[in-house]
PDB file of C-alpha atoms in Angstrom:
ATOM      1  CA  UNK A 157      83.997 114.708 146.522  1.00  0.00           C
ATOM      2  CA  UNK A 158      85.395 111.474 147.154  1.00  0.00           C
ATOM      3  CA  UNK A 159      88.643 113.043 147.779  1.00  0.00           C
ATOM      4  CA  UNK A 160      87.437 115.273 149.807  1.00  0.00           C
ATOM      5  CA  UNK A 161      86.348 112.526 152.386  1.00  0.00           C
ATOM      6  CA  UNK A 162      89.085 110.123 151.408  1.00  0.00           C
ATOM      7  CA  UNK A 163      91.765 112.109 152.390  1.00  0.00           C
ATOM      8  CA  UNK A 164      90.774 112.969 156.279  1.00  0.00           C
ATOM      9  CA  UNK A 165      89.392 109.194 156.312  1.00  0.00           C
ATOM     10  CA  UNK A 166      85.945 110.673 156.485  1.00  0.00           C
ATOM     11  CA  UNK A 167      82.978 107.858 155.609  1.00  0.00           C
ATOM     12  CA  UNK A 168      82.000 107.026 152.613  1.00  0.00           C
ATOM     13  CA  UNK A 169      78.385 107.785 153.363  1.00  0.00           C
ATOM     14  CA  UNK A 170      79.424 111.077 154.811  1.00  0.00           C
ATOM     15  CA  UNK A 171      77.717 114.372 152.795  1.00  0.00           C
ATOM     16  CA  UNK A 172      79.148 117.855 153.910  1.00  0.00           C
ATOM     17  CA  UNK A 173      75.612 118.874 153.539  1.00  0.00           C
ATOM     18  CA  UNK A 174      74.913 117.161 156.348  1.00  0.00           C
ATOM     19  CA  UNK A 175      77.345 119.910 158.383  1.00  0.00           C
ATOM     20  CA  UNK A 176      75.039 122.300 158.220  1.00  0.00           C
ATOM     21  CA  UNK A 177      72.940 120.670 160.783  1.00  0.00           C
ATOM     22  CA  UNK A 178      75.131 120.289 163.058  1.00  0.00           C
ATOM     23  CA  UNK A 179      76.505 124.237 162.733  1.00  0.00           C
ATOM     24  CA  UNK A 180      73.060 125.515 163.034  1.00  0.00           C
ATOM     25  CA  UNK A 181      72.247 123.788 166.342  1.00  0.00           C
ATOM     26  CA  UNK A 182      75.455 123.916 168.505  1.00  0.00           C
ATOM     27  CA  UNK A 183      75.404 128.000 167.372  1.00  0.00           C
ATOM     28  CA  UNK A 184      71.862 128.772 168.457  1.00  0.00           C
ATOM     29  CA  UNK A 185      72.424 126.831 171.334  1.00  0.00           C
ATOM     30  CA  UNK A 186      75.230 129.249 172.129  1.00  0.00           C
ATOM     31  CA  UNK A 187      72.771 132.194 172.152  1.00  0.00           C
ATOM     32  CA  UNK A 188      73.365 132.942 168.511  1.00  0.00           C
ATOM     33  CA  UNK A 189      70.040 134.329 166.785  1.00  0.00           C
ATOM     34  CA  UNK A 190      68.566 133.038 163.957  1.00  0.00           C
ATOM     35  CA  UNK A 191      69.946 135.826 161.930  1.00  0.00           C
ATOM     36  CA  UNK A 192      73.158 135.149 163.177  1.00  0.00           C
ATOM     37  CA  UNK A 193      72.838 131.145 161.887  1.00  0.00           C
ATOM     38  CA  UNK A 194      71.414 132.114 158.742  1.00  0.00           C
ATOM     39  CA  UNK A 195      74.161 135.182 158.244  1.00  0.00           C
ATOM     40  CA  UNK A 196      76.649 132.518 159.129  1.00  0.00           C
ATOM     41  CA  UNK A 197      74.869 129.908 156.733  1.00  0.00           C
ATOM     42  CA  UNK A 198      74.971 132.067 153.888  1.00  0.00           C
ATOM     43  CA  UNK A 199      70.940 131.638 153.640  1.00  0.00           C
ATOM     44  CA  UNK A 200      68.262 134.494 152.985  1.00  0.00           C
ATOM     45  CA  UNK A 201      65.394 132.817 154.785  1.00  0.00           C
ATOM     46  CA  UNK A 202      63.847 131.798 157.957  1.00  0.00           C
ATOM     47  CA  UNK A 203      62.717 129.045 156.630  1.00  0.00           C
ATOM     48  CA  UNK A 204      65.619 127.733 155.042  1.00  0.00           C
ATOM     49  CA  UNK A 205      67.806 128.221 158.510  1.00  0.00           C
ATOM     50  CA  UNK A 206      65.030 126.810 160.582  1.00  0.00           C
ATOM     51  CA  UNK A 207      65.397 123.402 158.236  1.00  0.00           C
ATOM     52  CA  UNK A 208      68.607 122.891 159.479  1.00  0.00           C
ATOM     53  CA  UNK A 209      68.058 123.867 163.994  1.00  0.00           C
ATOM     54  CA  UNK A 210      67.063 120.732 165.918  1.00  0.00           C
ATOM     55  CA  UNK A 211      65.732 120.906 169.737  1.00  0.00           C
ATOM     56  CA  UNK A 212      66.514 117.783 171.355  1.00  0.00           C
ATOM     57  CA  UNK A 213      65.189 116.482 174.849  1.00  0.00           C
ATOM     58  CA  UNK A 214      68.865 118.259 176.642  1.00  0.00           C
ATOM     59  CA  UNK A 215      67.668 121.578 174.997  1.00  0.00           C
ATOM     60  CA  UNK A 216      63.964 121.255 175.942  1.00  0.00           C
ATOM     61  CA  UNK A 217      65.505 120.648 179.959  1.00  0.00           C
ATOM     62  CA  UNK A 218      67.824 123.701 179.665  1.00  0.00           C
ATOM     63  CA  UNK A 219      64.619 125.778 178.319  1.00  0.00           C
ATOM     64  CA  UNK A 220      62.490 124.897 180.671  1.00  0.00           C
ATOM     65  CA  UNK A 221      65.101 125.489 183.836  1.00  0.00           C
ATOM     66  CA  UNK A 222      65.488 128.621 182.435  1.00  0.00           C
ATOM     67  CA  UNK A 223      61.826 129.506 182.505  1.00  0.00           C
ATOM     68  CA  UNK A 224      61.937 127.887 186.092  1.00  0.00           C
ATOM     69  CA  UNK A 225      64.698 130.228 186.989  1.00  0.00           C
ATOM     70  CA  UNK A 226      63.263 133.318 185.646  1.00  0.00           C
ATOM     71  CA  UNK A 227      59.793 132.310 187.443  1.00  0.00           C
ATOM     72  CA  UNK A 228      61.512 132.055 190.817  1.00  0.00           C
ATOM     73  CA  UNK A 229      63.405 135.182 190.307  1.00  0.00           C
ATOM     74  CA  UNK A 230      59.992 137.285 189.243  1.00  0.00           C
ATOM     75  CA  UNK A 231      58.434 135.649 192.528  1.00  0.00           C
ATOM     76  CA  UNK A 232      60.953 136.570 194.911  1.00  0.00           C
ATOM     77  CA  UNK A 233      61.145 140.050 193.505  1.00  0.00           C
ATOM     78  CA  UNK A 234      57.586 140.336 194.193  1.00  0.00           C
ATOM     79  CA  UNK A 235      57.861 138.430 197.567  1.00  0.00           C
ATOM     80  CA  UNK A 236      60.259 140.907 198.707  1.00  0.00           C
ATOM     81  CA  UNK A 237      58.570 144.230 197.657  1.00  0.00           C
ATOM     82  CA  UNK A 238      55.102 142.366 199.186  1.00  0.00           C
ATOM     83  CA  UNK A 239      57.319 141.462 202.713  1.00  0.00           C
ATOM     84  CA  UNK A 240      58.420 145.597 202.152  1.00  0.00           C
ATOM     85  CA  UNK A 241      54.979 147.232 201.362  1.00  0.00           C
ATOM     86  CA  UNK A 242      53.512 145.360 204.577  1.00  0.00           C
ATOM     87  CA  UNK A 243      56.419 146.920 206.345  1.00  0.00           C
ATOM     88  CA  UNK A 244      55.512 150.275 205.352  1.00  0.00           C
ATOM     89  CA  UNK A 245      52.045 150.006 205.918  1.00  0.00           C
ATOM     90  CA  UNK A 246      52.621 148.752 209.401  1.00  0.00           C
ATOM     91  CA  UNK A 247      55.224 151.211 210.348  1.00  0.00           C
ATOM     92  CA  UNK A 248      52.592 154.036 209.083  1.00  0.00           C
ATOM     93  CA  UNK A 249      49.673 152.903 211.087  1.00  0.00           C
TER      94      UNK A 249
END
């Protein structure tokens, strides 16, 4: 393995092992599923490919604007068929 490292003047403490943390992450983060990690891992268990996916603080903020977002969205949907319904029981009366 030396060689291995030596040659693209990787580290010496550098472990290829180590890569597949940092495959698993970026690719979920990318909307892959966890089948699709552990299909791309070469691993046959959840719990093997969960191991190597990390959540860091950036990933936590990006989750929770995207529950923000889809919380607005379901609100104004139901804001606008409230504003409608009113309409149509005004116009009826």
């Amino acid at each position: 393995m030396w060689r291995a490292r030596e040659v693209p003047g990787l580290p010496d403490g550098f472990r290829f092992y180590d890569l597949r943390h940092t495959g698993h992450t970026p690719s979920t983060r990318s909307g892959a599923t966890l089948r699709d990690a552990m299909v791309r891992a070469g691993q046959s268990s959840e719990k093997a490919a969960l191991i190597y996916q990390h959540s860091d603080e950036e990933r936590q903020r990006e989750v929770a604007a995207g529950l923000d977002d889809l919380v607005r969205a379901e609100r104004a949907k139901h804001h606008t068929d409230d504003r409608a319904h009113h309409r149509e029981e005004s116009s009826a009366g």
